[in-house]
PDB file of C-alpha atoms in Angstrom:
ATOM      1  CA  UNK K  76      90.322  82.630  81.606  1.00  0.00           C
ATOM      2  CA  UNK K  77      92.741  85.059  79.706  1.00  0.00           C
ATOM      3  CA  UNK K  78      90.724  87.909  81.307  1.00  0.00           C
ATOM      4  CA  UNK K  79      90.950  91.698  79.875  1.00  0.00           C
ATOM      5  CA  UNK K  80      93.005  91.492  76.568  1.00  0.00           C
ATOM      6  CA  UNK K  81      94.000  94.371  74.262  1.00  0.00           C
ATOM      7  CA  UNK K  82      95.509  94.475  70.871  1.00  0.00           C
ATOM      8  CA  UNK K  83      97.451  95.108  69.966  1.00  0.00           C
ATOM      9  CA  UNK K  84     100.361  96.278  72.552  1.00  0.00           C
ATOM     10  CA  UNK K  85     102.593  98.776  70.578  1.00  0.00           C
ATOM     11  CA  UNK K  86     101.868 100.685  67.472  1.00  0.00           C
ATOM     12  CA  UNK K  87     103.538 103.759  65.826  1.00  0.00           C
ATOM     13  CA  UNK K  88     101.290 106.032  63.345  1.00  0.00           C
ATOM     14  CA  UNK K  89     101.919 108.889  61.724  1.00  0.00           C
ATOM     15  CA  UNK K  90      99.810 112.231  61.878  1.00  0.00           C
ATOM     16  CA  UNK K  91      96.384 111.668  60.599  1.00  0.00           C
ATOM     17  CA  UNK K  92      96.803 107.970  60.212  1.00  0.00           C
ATOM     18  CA  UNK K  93      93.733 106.566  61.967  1.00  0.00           C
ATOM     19  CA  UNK K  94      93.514 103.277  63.890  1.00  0.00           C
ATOM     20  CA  UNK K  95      91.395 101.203  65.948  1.00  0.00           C
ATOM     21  CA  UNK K  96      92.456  99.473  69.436  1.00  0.00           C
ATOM     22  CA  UNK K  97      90.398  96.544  70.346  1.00  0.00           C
ATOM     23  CA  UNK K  98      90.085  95.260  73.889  1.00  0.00           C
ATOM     24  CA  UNK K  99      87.992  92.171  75.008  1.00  0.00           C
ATOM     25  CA  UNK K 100      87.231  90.472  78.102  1.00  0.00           C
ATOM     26  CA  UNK K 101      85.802  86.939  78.725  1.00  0.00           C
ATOM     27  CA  UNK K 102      84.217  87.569  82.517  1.00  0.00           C
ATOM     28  CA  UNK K 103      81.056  88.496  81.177  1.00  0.00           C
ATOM     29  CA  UNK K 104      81.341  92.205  82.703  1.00  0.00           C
ATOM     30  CA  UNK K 105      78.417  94.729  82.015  1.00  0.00           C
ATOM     31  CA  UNK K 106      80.794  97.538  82.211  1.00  0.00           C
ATOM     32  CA  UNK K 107      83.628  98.683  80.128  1.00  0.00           C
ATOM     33  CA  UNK K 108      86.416 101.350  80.417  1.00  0.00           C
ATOM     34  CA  UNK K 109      89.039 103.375  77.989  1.00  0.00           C
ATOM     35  CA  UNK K 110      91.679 105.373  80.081  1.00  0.00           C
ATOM     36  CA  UNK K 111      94.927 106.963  78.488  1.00  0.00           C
ATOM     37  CA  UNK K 112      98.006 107.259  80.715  1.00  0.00           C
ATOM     38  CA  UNK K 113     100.376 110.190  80.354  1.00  0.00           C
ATOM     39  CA  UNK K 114     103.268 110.924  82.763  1.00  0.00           C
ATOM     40  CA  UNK K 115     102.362 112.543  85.744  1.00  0.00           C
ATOM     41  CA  UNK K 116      98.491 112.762  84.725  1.00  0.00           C
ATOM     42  CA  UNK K 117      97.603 109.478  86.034  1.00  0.00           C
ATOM     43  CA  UNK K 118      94.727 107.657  84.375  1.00  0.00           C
ATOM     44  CA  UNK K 119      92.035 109.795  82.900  1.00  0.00           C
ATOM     45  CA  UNK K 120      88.925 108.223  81.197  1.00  0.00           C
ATOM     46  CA  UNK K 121      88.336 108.545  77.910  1.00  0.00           C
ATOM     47  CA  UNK K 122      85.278 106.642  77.005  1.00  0.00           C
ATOM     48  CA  UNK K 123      83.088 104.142  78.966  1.00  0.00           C
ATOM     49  CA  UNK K 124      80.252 101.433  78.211  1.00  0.00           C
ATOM     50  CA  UNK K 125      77.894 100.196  80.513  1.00  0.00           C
ATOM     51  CA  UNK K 126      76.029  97.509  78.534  1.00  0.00           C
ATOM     52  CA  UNK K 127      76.615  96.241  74.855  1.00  0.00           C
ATOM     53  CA  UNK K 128      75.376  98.823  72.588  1.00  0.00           C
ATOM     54  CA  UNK K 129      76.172 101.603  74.889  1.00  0.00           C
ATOM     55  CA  UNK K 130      79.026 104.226  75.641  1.00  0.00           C
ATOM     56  CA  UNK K 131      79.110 107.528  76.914  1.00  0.00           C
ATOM     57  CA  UNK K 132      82.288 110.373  77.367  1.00  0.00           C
ATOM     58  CA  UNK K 133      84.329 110.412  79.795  1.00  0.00           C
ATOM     59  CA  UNK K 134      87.336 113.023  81.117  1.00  0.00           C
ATOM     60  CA  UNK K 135      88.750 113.604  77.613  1.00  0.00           C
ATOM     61  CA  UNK K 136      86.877 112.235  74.890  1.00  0.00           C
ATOM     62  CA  UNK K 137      87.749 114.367  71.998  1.00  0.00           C
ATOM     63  CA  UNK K 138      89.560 112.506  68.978  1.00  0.00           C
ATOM     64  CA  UNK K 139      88.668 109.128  70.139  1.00  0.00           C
ATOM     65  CA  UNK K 140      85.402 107.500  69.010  1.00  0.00           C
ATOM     66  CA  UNK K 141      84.338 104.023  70.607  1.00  0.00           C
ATOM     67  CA  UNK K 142      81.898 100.846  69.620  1.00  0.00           C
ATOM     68  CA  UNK K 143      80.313  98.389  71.658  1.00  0.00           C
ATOM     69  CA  UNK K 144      78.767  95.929  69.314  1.00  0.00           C
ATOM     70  CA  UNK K 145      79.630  92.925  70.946  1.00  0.00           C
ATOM     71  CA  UNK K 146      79.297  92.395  75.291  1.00  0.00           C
ATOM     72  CA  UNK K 147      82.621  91.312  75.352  1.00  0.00           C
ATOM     73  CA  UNK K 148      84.366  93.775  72.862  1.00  0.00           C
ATOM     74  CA  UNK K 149      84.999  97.731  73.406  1.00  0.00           C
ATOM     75  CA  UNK K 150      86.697  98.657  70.465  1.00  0.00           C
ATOM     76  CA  UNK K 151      88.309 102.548  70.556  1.00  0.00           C
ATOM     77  CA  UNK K 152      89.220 104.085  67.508  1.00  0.00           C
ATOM     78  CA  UNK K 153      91.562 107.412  66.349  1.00  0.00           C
ATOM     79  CA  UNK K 154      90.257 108.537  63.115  1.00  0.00           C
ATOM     80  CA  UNK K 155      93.012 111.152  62.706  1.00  0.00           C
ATOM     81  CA  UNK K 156      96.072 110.868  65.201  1.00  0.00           C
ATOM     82  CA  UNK K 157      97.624 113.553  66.653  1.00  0.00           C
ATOM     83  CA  UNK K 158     100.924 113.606  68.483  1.00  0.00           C
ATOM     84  CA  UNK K 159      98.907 114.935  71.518  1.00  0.00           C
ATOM     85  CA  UNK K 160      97.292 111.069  71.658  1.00  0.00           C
ATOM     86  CA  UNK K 161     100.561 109.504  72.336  1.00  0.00           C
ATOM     87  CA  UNK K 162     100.136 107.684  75.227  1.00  0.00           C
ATOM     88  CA  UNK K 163      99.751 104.463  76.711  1.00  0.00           C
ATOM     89  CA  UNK K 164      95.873 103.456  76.862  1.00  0.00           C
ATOM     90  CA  UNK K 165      94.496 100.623  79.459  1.00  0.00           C
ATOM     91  CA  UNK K 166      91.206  99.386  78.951  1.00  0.00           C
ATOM     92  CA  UNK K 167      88.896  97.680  82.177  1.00  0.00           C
ATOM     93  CA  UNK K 168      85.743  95.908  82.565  1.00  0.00           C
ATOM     94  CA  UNK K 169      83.864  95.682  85.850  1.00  0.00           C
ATOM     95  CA  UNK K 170      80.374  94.016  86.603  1.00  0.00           C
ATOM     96  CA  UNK K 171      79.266  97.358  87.592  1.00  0.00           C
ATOM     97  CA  UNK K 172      80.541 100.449  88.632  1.00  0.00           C
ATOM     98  CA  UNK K 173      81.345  99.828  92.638  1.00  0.00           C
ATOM     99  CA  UNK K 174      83.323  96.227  91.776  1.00  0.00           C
ATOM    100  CA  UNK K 175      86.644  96.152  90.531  1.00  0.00           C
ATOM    101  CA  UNK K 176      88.034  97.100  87.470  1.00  0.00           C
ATOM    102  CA  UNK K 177      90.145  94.680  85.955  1.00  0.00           C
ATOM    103  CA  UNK K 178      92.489  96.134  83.825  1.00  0.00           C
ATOM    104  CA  UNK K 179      94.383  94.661  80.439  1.00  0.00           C
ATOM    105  CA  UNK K 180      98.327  95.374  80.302  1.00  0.00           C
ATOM    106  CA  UNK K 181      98.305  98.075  77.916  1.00  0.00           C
ATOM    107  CA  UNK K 182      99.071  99.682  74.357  1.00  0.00           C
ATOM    108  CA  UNK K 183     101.705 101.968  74.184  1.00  0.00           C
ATOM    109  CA  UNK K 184     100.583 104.388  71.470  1.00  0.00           C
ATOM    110  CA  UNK K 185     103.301 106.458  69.508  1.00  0.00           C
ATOM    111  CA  UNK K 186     102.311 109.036  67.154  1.00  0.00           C
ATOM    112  CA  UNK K 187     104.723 110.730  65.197  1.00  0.00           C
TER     113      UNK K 187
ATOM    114  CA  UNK R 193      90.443 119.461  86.542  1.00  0.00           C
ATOM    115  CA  UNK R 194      91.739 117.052  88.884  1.00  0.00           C
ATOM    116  CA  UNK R 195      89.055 115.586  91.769  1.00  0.00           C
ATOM    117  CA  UNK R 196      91.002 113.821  93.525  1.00  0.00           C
ATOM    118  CA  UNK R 197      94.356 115.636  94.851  1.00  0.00           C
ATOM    119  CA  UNK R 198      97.117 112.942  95.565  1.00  0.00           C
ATOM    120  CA  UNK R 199     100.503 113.511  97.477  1.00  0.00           C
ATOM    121  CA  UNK R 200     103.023 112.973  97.450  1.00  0.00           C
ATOM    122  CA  UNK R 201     104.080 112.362  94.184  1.00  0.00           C
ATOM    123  CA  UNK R 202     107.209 110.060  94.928  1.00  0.00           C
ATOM    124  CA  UNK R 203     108.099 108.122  97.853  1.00  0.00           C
ATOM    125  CA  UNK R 204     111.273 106.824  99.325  1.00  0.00           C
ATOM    126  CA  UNK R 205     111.145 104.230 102.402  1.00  0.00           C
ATOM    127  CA  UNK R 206     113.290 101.811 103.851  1.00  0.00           C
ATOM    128  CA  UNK R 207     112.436  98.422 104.463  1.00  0.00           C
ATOM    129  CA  UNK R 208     110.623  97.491 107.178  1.00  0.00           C
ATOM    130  CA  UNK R 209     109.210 100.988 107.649  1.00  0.00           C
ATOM    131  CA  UNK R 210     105.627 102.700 107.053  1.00  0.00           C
ATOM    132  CA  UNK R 211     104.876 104.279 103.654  1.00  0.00           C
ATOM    133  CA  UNK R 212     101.891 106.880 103.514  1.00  0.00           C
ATOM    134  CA  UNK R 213     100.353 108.172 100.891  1.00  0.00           C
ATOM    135  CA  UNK R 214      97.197 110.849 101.283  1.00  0.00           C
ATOM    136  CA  UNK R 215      94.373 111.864  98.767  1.00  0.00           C
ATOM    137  CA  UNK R 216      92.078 114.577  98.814  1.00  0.00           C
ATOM    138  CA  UNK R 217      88.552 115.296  97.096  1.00  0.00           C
ATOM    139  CA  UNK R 218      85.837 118.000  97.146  1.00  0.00           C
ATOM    140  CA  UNK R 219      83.119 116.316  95.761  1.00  0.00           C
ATOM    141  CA  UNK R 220      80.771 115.073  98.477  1.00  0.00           C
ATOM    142  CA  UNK R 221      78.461 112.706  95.933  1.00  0.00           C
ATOM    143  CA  UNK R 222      81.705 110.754  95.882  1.00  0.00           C
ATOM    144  CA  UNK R 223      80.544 107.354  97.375  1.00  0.00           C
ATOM    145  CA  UNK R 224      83.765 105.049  96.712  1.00  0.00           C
ATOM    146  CA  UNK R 225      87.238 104.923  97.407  1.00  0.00           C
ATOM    147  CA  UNK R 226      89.471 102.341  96.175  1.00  0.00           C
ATOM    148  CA  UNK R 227      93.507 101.890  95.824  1.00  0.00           C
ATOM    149  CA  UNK R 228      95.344 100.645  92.622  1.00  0.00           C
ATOM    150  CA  UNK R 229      98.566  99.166  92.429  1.00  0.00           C
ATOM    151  CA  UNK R 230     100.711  99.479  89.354  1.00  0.00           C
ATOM    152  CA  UNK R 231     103.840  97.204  88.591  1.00  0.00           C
ATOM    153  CA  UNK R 232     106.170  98.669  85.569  1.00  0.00           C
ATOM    154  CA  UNK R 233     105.046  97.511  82.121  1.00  0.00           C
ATOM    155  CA  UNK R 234     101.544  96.618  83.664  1.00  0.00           C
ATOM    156  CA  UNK R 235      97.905  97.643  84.371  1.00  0.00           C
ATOM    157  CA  UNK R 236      96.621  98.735  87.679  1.00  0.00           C
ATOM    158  CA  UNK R 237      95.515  96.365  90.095  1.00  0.00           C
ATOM    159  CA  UNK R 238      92.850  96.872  92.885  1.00  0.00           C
ATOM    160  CA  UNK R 239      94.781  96.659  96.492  1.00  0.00           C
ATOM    161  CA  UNK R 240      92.038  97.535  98.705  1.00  0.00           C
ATOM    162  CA  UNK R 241      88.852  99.887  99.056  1.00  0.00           C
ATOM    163  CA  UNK R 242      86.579 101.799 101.205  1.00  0.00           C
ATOM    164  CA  UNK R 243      83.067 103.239 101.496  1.00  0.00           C
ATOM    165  CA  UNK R 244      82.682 106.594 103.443  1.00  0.00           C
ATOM    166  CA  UNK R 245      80.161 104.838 105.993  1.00  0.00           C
ATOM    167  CA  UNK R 246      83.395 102.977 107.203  1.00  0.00           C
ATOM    168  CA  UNK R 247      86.475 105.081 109.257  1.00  0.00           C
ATOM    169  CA  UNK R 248      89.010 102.265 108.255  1.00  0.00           C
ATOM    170  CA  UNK R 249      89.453  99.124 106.380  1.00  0.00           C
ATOM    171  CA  UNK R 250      92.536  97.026 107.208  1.00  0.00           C
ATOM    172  CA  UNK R 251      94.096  93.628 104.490  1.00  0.00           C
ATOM    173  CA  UNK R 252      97.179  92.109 105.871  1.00  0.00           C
ATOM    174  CA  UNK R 253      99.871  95.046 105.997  1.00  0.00           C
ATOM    175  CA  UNK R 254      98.018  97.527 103.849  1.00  0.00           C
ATOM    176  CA  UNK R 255      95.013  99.825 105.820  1.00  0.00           C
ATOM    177  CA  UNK R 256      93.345 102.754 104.790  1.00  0.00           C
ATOM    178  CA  UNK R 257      92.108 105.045 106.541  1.00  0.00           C
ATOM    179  CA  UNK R 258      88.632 107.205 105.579  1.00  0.00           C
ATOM    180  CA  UNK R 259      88.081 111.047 107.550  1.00  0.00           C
ATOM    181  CA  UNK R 260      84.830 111.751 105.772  1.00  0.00           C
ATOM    182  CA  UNK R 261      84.541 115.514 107.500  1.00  0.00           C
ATOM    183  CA  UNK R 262      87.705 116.654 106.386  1.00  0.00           C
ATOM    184  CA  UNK R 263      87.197 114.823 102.749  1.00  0.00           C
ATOM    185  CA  UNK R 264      90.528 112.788 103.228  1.00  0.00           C
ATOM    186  CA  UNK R 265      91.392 109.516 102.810  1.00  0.00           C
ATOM    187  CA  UNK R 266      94.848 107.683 102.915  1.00  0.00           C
ATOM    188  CA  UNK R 267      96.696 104.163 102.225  1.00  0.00           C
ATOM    189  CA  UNK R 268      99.069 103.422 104.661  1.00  0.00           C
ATOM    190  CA  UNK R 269     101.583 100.415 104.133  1.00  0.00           C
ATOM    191  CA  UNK R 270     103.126  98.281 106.975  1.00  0.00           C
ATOM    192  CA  UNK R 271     106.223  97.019 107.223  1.00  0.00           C
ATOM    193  CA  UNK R 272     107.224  97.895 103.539  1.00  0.00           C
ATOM    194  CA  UNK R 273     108.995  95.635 101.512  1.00  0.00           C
ATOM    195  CA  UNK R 274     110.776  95.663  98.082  1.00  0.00           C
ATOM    196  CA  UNK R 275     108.448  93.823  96.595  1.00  0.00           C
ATOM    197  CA  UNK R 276     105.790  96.580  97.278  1.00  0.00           C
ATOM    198  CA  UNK R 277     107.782  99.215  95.239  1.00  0.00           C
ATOM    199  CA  UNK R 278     104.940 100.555  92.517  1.00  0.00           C
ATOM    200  CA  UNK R 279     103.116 103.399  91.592  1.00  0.00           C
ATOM    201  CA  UNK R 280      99.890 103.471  93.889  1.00  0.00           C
ATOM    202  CA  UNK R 281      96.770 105.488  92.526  1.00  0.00           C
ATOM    203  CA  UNK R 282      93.958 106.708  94.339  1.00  0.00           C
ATOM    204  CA  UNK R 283      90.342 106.964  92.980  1.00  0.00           C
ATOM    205  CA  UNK R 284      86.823 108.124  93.917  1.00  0.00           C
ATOM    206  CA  UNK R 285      83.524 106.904  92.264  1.00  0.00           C
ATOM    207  CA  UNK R 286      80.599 109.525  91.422  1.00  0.00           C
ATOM    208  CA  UNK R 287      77.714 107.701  89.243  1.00  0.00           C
ATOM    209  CA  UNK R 288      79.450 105.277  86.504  1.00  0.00           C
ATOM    210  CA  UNK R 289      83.473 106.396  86.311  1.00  0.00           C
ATOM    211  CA  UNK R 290      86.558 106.210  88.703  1.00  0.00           C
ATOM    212  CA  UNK R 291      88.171 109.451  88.835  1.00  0.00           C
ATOM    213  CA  UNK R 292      91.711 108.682  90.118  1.00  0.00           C
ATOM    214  CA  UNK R 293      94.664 110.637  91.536  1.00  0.00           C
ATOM    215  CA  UNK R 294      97.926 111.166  89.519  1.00  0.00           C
ATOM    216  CA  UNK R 295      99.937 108.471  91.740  1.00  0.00           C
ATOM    217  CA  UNK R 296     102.611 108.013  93.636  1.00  0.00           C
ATOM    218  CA  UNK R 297     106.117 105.928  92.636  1.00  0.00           C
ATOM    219  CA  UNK R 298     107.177 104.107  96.154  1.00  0.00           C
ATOM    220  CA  UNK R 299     110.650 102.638  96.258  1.00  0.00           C
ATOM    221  CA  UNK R 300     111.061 100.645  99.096  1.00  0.00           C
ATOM    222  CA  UNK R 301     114.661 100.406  99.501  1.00  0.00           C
ATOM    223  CA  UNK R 302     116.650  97.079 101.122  1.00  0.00           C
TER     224      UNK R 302
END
């Protein structure tokens, strides 16, 4: 049971270099999270899913778009990076939205 | 702008002793208050959580306690140890998403 995985951990792009992030869980959660984690700004979410083929915006949305094709896969993408979306982003899954959110460890984002 | 106000924002206590770390909120639909723990280099981790029908909820040496009128809730941690040193986030639930506090880095010292 590897849990909440992301991939990858660390990446470095360049301004308007675009990327995707891919995070997937084997628990069989309904509900799926992207936060970003700045310094100081603790975790603010960016987009979340609460059933495969479903997302909706969270606290700051704008510059990322997100996919869920697959139940087990939330996918977030950067179409054109900006040094503003250096960060570190988490992703979680829960079975709803009162259980726990189990987090992956992380991909530390560096855009230059 | 931020929903749930957390203080303070670092932490300093000796072993042995109580740490005690306070949020704040406005919103009254919020129906859910958890705790995260966060190790260096890892994601947050639930540590313990709440409903507002409930005054208090106590696991092992961490408690929090829940004052619905005055829209405050805090985590308070027994007997510290090193091993506890982290960066502890607050959070309230309103329909589908956590909003959390900006954290607080405890160092428990030997």
């Amino acid at each position: 049971n590897a849990g909440v995985t992301q991939t990858p951990k660390f990446r470095v792009l360049k301004t308007g270099q675009s990327m995707t992030l891919l995070c997937a869980q084997d628990m069989n959660h309904e509900y799926m999270y992207w936060y970003r984690q700045d310094p100081g700004m603790g975790l603010r979410l960016i987009h979340y899913s609460v059933g495969e083929g479903t997302t909706a915006k969270g606290e700051v949305p704008d510059g990322y778009n997100v996919s869920r094709l697959k139940k087990q896969n939330f996918l977030l993408g950067l179409e054109s990076a900006a040094p503003s979306q250096t960060s570190v982003y988490f992703c979680a899954s829960s079975y709803n939205s009162i259980y726990e959110q189990y987090f992956g460890p992380g991909t530390r984002l560096t855009v230059t | 702008q931020q929903q749930v106000k957390q203080s303070p924002q670092s932490l300093i206590v000796q072993k042995g002793g109580i740490s005690i770390i306070n949020c704040a909120y406005e919103n009254t639909a919020f129906d859910y208050f958890p705790w995260y723990q966060q190790f260096p280099g890892k994601g947050p981790a639930l540590l313990i959580a709440i409903r507002p029908d409930v005054s208090e909820k106590k696991e092992g040496r961490f408690t929090i306690s829940f004052n619905k009128s005055a829209k405050q809730f805090s985590l308070h941690i027994m007997d510290s140890q090193p091993g506890d040193s982290a960066t502890y986030f607050c959070a309230a639930l309103s329909g589908y998403a956590l909003n959390f506090g900006k954290g607080t880095s405890l160092l428990v010292t030997p």
